[in-house]
Amino acid sequence: MDTPPRATAVHDVDTALLRSWAVPMPAVEGDKEIRGHVLVLGGSSEMPGAIILAATAALRAGAGKLTVATGKSVAQLVALAMPEARVIGLEEHDSAGIKLEAVARLDPLADRVDAILIGPGMRDETATAELVHALLPRFEAAGTAVVLDACAMGALLHPPADWPQDRPWRFERPPILTPHAGEMAHLTGIAKEDICRDPDPRALVASRDWNAVVILKGARTVIATPDGTLYQHEGGNVGLAISGSGDVLAGIIAGLAARGAALDQAACWGVALHARSGEHLARRMGTLGYLAREISQEIPALLEQIAGENARDHETIRPAPVAWGVGA
């Protein structure tokens, strides 16, 4: 990456910002369709729990309808664990990656879902990247919000075969990406220590070059948008550094996006809700030892507490732009 631009604006993700930027609320008479439909694609034979965590979090964040797509080897298990969801079983490679023929099964959903989360629990980065690139055009054309987590972010390293080899991959329409420092090092080739030492410019350049909203996770999380805006959040506790925690965060963000939140809004609210859930659990149970599956349980009450009593009357005074630029 080259020398980063300066942030065009820096915002603290605190209660004042969140209350001025209330997430969309359905009308009192609204049904589950109005609350948003989220599709979660992921899981594998070794990590079926990741997609269960993410899918549960999406519902806890207020999405009204849930579809889960996962490997056939674990689809029945996931269906039993998620009675609220429609579960689609997909053919798998021996490597546990999902086969490309899954595109035909998922293509009809593009016009029916409001947000898609790809990545939790997936394996085989190359096969996953191929699947992501095959799905993106259809879901982007439908206006679906896209969240790429974990293995799915490897699409950056494995562009389509017809992409010019002398140009790094750049998304046509911005998705949300959710790397921690180790994943950012993998995606950029920059040492993890350097990313931890100076995360802001790394996030800004990645967001600009990839045309994506980048959530660089850490004790201090930074959220960068392609126009150079930087959001920063400090909070939570070390108890959140536990297996499955990132899957929950990705699910929260996807659920908020399905409800109609703009990408940067869903990112900021998701990070804040995730952190404050950890704080609530630490006060009640102790800093270490609470489980990722317990984080989601705190979300519904926190959504109302943060928004305040008059959430329905709040205006969104910091709207996201319609687009941050398309193409390469």
Short mmCIF file of C-alpha atoms in Angstrom, two decimals:
data_model
loop_
_atom_site.label_atom_id
_atom_site.label_comp_id
_atom_site.label_asym_id
_atom_site.label_seq_id
_atom_site.Cartn_x
_atom_site.Cartn_y
_atom_site.Cartn_z
CA MET A 1 0.00 0.00 0.00
CA ASP A 2 1.16 3.55 -0.70
CA THR A 3 1.21 6.54 1.65
CA PRO A 4 -2.31 6.94 3.02
CA PRO A 5 -4.39 10.07 2.70
CA ARG A 6 -5.33 11.95 5.83
CA ALA A 7 -8.75 11.17 7.20
CA THR A 8 -11.33 13.60 5.86
CA ALA A 9 -13.17 13.38 9.20
CA VAL A 10 -12.72 11.50 12.48
CA HIS A 11 -15.64 10.55 14.72
CA ASP A 12 -15.77 8.85 18.10
CA VAL A 13 -18.33 6.05 18.20
CA ASP A 14 -19.96 7.06 21.46
CA THR A 15 -23.50 7.35 22.74
CA ALA A 16 -23.93 10.87 21.37
CA LEU A 17 -23.00 9.78 17.86
CA LEU A 18 -25.18 6.68 17.98
CA ARG A 19 -28.22 8.56 19.29
CA SER A 20 -27.89 11.10 16.49
CA TRP A 21 -27.71 8.22 14.00
CA ALA A 22 -30.54 5.93 15.07
CA VAL A 23 -30.87 2.64 13.21
CA PRO A 24 -34.06 2.28 11.15
CA MET A 25 -37.06 1.17 13.18
CA PRO A 26 -40.01 -0.69 11.61
CA ALA A 27 -43.46 0.75 11.92
CA VAL A 28 -45.59 -0.62 14.74
CA GLU A 29 -47.70 -2.50 12.19
CA GLY A 30 -44.60 -3.78 10.35
CA ASP A 31 -44.18 -7.51 9.69
CA LYS A 32 -41.04 -9.66 9.51
CA GLU A 33 -40.45 -8.67 5.88
CA ILE A 34 -40.30 -5.00 6.85
CA ARG A 35 -37.69 -5.80 9.51
CA GLY A 36 -35.34 -7.20 6.87
CA HIS A 37 -34.24 -10.58 5.53
CA VAL A 38 -30.65 -11.67 6.10
CA LEU A 39 -28.79 -14.54 4.40
CA VAL A 40 -25.83 -16.03 6.25
CA LEU A 41 -23.51 -18.21 4.14
CA GLY A 42 -20.78 -20.15 5.89
CA GLY A 43 -19.97 -23.02 8.18
CA SER A 44 -18.05 -26.24 7.58
CA SER A 45 -17.76 -29.72 9.05
CA GLU A 46 -15.23 -28.51 11.61
CA MET A 47 -16.86 -25.17 12.41
CA PRO A 48 -20.65 -25.40 12.21
CA GLY A 49 -20.97 -23.36 15.38
CA ALA A 50 -19.62 -20.21 13.70
CA ILE A 51 -22.61 -19.87 11.41
CA ILE A 52 -25.02 -20.56 14.27
CA LEU A 53 -23.40 -17.77 16.31
CA ALA A 54 -23.52 -15.32 13.40
CA ALA A 55 -27.08 -16.17 12.41
CA THR A 56 -28.34 -15.87 15.99
CA ALA A 57 -26.66 -12.47 16.30
CA ALA A 58 -28.36 -11.25 13.12
CA LEU A 59 -31.76 -12.01 14.61
CA ARG A 60 -30.82 -10.48 17.96
CA ALA A 61 -29.89 -7.30 16.08
CA GLY A 62 -33.48 -7.08 14.91
CA ALA A 63 -33.61 -8.72 11.48
CA GLY A 64 -37.02 -10.22 10.87
CA LYS A 65 -36.24 -13.14 8.58
CA LEU A 66 -33.25 -15.47 8.37
CA THR A 67 -31.92 -17.88 5.76
CA VAL A 68 -28.78 -19.92 6.42
CA ALA A 69 -26.79 -21.58 3.65
CA THR A 70 -24.14 -24.07 4.73
CA GLY A 71 -22.48 -27.33 3.75
CA LYS A 72 -24.69 -30.40 3.44
CA SER A 73 -22.55 -32.17 6.03
CA VAL A 74 -23.79 -29.84 8.78
CA ALA A 75 -27.06 -28.47 7.40
CA GLN A 76 -29.29 -30.71 9.52
CA LEU A 77 -27.34 -29.88 12.66
CA VAL A 78 -27.66 -26.16 11.93
CA ALA A 79 -31.38 -26.51 11.20
CA LEU A 80 -31.94 -28.18 14.57
CA ALA A 81 -29.96 -25.45 16.35
CA MET A 82 -31.73 -22.65 14.45
CA PRO A 83 -35.47 -23.39 14.34
CA GLU A 84 -36.07 -19.77 13.31
CA ALA A 85 -34.18 -20.19 10.03
CA ARG A 86 -34.65 -21.69 6.62
CA VAL A 87 -31.50 -23.79 6.12
CA ILE A 88 -30.10 -24.67 2.68
CA GLY A 89 -27.58 -27.50 2.36
CA LEU A 90 -24.86 -26.96 -0.25
CA GLU A 91 -22.48 -29.40 -1.94
CA GLU A 92 -18.92 -29.40 -0.55
CA HIS A 93 -15.41 -30.15 -1.78
CA ASP A 94 -13.26 -32.70 0.06
CA SER A 95 -11.42 -29.65 1.45
CA ALA A 96 -14.71 -28.60 3.14
CA GLY A 97 -15.03 -25.60 0.83
CA ILE A 98 -18.47 -25.07 -0.72
CA LYS A 99 -18.73 -25.96 -4.41
CA LEU A 100 -19.33 -23.29 -7.03
CA GLU A 101 -22.62 -24.93 -8.04
CA ALA A 102 -24.03 -23.30 -4.87
CA VAL A 103 -24.41 -20.12 -6.94
CA ALA A 104 -27.42 -21.60 -8.74
CA ARG A 105 -29.10 -22.39 -5.41
CA LEU A 106 -28.46 -18.94 -3.99
CA ASP A 107 -29.03 -16.77 -7.05
CA PRO A 108 -32.85 -16.62 -6.61
CA LEU A 109 -32.38 -15.25 -3.09
CA ALA A 110 -30.67 -12.08 -4.33
CA ASP A 111 -34.03 -10.40 -4.94
CA ARG A 112 -35.42 -11.52 -1.59
CA VAL A 113 -32.73 -10.68 0.97
CA ASP A 114 -31.62 -7.30 2.26
CA ALA A 115 -28.18 -8.32 3.50
CA ILE A 116 -25.82 -11.25 2.98
CA LEU A 117 -23.03 -12.26 5.35
CA ILE A 118 -20.40 -14.61 3.88
CA GLY A 119 -17.55 -16.25 5.73
CA PRO A 120 -18.16 -17.39 9.32
CA GLY A 121 -16.83 -20.92 9.76
CA MET A 122 -15.83 -21.37 6.12
CA ARG A 123 -12.68 -23.21 5.03
CA ASP A 124 -10.66 -23.42 1.81
CA GLU A 125 -9.86 -19.80 1.00
CA THR A 126 -9.47 -20.40 -2.73
CA ALA A 127 -12.83 -22.14 -3.15
CA THR A 128 -14.50 -19.53 -0.96
CA ALA A 129 -13.02 -16.68 -3.02
CA GLU A 130 -14.31 -18.26 -6.22
CA LEU A 131 -17.76 -18.51 -4.68
CA VAL A 132 -17.67 -14.90 -3.44
CA HIS A 133 -16.71 -13.55 -6.87
CA ALA A 134 -19.48 -15.57 -8.51
CA LEU A 135 -22.11 -14.30 -6.06
CA LEU A 136 -21.13 -10.64 -5.79
CA PRO A 137 -22.39 -9.38 -9.17
CA ARG A 138 -25.87 -10.81 -8.62
CA PHE A 139 -26.28 -9.56 -5.05
CA GLU A 140 -24.73 -6.19 -5.85
CA ALA A 141 -27.12 -5.74 -8.77
CA ALA A 142 -30.02 -6.46 -6.42
CA GLY A 143 -28.82 -3.78 -3.99
CA THR A 144 -28.10 -6.29 -1.24
CA ALA A 145 -25.78 -5.14 1.55
CA VAL A 146 -22.71 -7.43 1.63
CA VAL A 147 -20.62 -8.30 4.69
CA LEU A 148 -17.46 -10.39 4.18
CA ASP A 149 -15.93 -11.99 7.25
CA ALA A 150 -13.14 -14.46 7.99
CA CYS A 151 -12.27 -16.75 5.06
CA ALA A 152 -14.46 -14.79 2.62
CA MET A 153 -12.15 -11.77 2.83
CA GLY A 154 -9.60 -13.90 0.97
CA ALA A 155 -11.48 -12.88 -2.18
CA LEU A 156 -9.09 -9.93 -2.18
CA LEU A 157 -6.15 -12.28 -2.66
CA HIS A 158 -7.80 -14.48 -5.29
CA PRO A 159 -9.43 -12.24 -7.93
CA PRO A 160 -11.41 -13.71 -10.82
CA ALA A 161 -9.42 -15.29 -13.64
CA ASP A 162 -10.27 -12.46 -16.04
CA TRP A 163 -9.05 -9.74 -13.66
CA PRO A 164 -5.83 -7.99 -14.90
CA GLN A 165 -2.86 -9.54 -13.10
CA ASP A 166 -1.10 -6.18 -12.73
CA ARG A 167 -3.99 -4.63 -10.77
CA PRO A 168 -5.09 -5.46 -7.21
CA TRP A 169 -8.71 -6.46 -6.75
CA ARG A 170 -11.18 -3.63 -6.07
CA PHE A 171 -14.86 -4.11 -5.31
CA GLU A 172 -17.41 -2.73 -7.76
CA ARG A 173 -19.72 -1.69 -4.91
CA PRO A 174 -18.52 -1.36 -1.31
CA PRO A 175 -19.02 -4.30 1.06
CA ILE A 176 -18.14 -4.36 4.75
CA LEU A 177 -14.93 -6.20 5.67
CA THR A 178 -14.17 -7.23 9.27
CA PRO A 179 -10.44 -8.06 9.69
CA HIS A 180 -8.55 -8.22 12.97
CA ALA A 181 -4.85 -7.35 12.84
CA GLY A 182 -3.78 -10.87 11.92
CA GLU A 183 -6.23 -11.05 9.05
CA MET A 184 -5.23 -7.58 7.90
CA ALA A 185 -1.62 -8.73 7.82
CA HIS A 186 -2.64 -11.70 5.70
CA LEU A 187 -4.60 -9.51 3.28
CA THR A 188 -1.99 -6.77 2.91
CA GLY A 189 1.38 -8.42 3.52
CA ILE A 190 2.12 -5.84 6.22
CA ALA A 191 3.51 -7.18 9.49
CA LYS A 192 0.89 -7.61 12.22
CA GLU A 193 3.06 -5.64 14.62
CA ASP A 194 3.10 -2.67 12.24
CA ILE A 195 -0.66 -2.79 11.84
CA CYS A 196 -1.18 -2.86 15.61
CA ARG A 197 1.28 0.01 16.04
CA ASP A 198 -0.44 2.29 13.52
CA PRO A 199 -3.88 0.98 12.53
CA ASP A 200 -5.48 4.19 11.25
CA PRO A 201 -3.51 4.63 8.00
CA ARG A 202 -3.72 0.90 7.29
CA ALA A 203 -7.50 0.97 7.54
CA LEU A 204 -7.80 4.17 5.50
CA VAL A 205 -5.65 2.92 2.63
CA ALA A 206 -7.35 -0.48 2.59
CA SER A 207 -10.78 1.14 2.48
CA ARG A 208 -9.77 3.45 -0.35
CA ASP A 209 -7.93 0.84 -2.41
CA TRP A 210 -10.47 -1.95 -1.93
CA ASN A 211 -13.55 0.33 -2.13
CA ALA A 212 -14.88 -1.17 1.09
CA VAL A 213 -15.93 -0.19 4.59
CA VAL A 214 -13.11 -1.69 6.66
CA ILE A 215 -13.55 -2.54 10.34
CA LEU A 216 -10.06 -3.08 11.73
CA LYS A 217 -10.81 -4.81 15.01
CA GLY A 218 -8.82 -4.43 18.21
CA ALA A 219 -8.96 -2.96 21.72
CA ARG A 220 -9.37 0.28 19.80
CA THR A 221 -11.38 -0.53 16.69
CA VAL A 222 -11.22 1.78 13.68
CA ILE A 223 -13.78 1.89 10.90
CA ALA A 224 -12.71 3.46 7.61
CA THR A 225 -14.86 4.36 4.61
CA PRO A 226 -13.74 4.87 1.01
CA ASP A 227 -14.25 8.65 1.22
CA GLY A 228 -11.62 8.89 3.98
CA THR A 229 -13.95 9.11 6.98
CA LEU A 230 -12.59 7.38 10.08
CA TYR A 231 -14.60 6.24 13.08
CA GLN A 232 -12.90 5.05 16.26
CA HIS A 233 -14.24 3.03 19.15
CA GLU A 234 -12.66 2.11 22.46
CA GLY A 235 -14.45 -0.18 24.86
CA GLY A 236 -15.28 -3.75 25.65
CA ASN A 237 -12.81 -5.93 27.52
CA VAL A 238 -10.41 -8.82 27.06
CA GLY A 239 -13.25 -11.27 27.64
CA LEU A 240 -14.39 -10.54 24.09
CA ALA A 241 -11.15 -12.09 22.82
CA ILE A 242 -12.68 -15.54 22.64
CA SER A 243 -13.53 -18.06 19.94
CA GLY A 244 -16.72 -17.10 18.12
CA SER A 245 -16.73 -13.46 19.20
CA GLY A 246 -15.95 -12.23 15.69
CA ASP A 247 -18.74 -14.37 14.24
CA VAL A 248 -21.18 -12.68 16.59
CA LEU A 249 -19.96 -9.22 15.58
CA ALA A 250 -20.33 -10.03 11.89
CA GLY A 251 -23.86 -11.29 12.51
CA ILE A 252 -24.86 -8.16 14.42
CA ILE A 253 -23.62 -5.99 11.55
CA ALA A 254 -25.46 -8.06 8.95
CA GLY A 255 -28.67 -7.91 10.97
CA LEU A 256 -28.47 -4.13 11.23
CA ALA A 257 -27.74 -3.81 7.52
CA ALA A 258 -30.76 -6.01 6.75
CA ARG A 259 -32.89 -3.58 8.77
CA GLY A 260 -31.81 -0.80 6.42
CA ALA A 261 -28.81 0.71 8.19
CA ALA A 262 -26.19 2.22 5.88
CA LEU A 263 -22.93 0.30 5.72
CA ASP A 264 -20.90 2.64 7.95
CA GLN A 265 -23.86 2.98 10.31
CA ALA A 266 -24.23 -0.79 10.64
CA ALA A 267 -20.47 -1.06 11.23
CA CYS A 268 -20.40 1.59 13.97
CA TRP A 269 -23.50 0.33 15.74
CA GLY A 270 -22.33 -3.27 15.46
CA VAL A 271 -18.94 -2.53 16.99
CA ALA A 272 -20.51 -0.52 19.83
CA LEU A 273 -23.18 -3.13 20.60
CA HIS A 274 -20.61 -5.93 20.60
CA ALA A 275 -18.31 -4.05 22.98
CA ARG A 276 -21.06 -3.00 25.36
CA SER A 277 -22.41 -6.53 25.46
CA GLY A 278 -18.99 -7.63 26.68
CA GLU A 279 -19.03 -4.92 29.34
CA HIS A 280 -22.46 -6.03 30.59
CA LEU A 281 -21.39 -9.67 30.73
CA ALA A 282 -18.16 -8.81 32.54
CA ARG A 283 -20.04 -6.93 35.25
CA ARG A 284 -22.43 -9.82 35.77
CA MET A 285 -20.14 -12.83 35.27
CA GLY A 286 -16.56 -11.65 35.48
CA THR A 287 -14.18 -10.42 32.79
CA LEU A 288 -13.00 -13.86 31.71
CA GLY A 289 -15.16 -16.90 31.08
CA TYR A 290 -18.33 -15.66 29.43
CA LEU A 291 -19.04 -17.28 26.07
CA ALA A 292 -19.49 -15.90 22.58
CA ARG A 293 -22.99 -17.38 22.45
CA GLU A 294 -23.93 -15.16 25.42
CA ILE A 295 -22.95 -11.90 23.71
CA SER A 296 -26.02 -11.86 21.46
CA GLN A 297 -28.40 -12.10 24.41
CA GLU A 298 -27.46 -8.57 25.46
CA ILE A 299 -28.15 -6.96 22.09
CA PRO A 300 -31.94 -6.32 22.10
CA ALA A 301 -31.92 -4.39 25.38
CA LEU A 302 -28.77 -2.50 24.44
CA LEU A 303 -30.30 -1.39 21.16
CA GLU A 304 -33.07 0.34 23.07
CA GLN A 305 -30.83 1.66 25.84
CA ILE A 306 -28.35 3.27 23.48
CA ALA A 307 -31.01 4.75 21.20
CA GLY A 308 -32.90 6.28 24.12
CA GLU A 309 -36.58 6.50 24.77
CA ASN A 310 -37.39 8.60 21.72
CA ALA A 311 -35.48 6.52 19.16
CA ARG A 312 -38.35 6.67 16.66
CA ASP A 313 -38.22 10.46 16.62
CA HIS A 314 -34.47 10.79 16.11
CA GLU A 315 -33.30 11.96 12.75
CA THR A 316 -30.30 10.42 11.07
CA ILE A 317 -28.10 13.53 10.92
CA ARG A 318 -24.98 11.76 9.68
CA PRO A 319 -26.23 9.85 6.64
CA ALA A 320 -23.90 7.69 4.59
CA PRO A 321 -23.39 8.65 0.96
CA VAL A 322 -25.34 6.65 -1.60
CA ALA A 323 -22.06 5.31 -3.04
CA TRP A 324 -18.38 5.86 -2.44
CA GLY A 325 -17.41 5.21 -6.01
CA VAL A 326 -17.62 2.14 -8.18
CA GLY A 327 -15.32 0.23 -10.45
CA ALA A 328 -11.57 0.22 -10.66
#
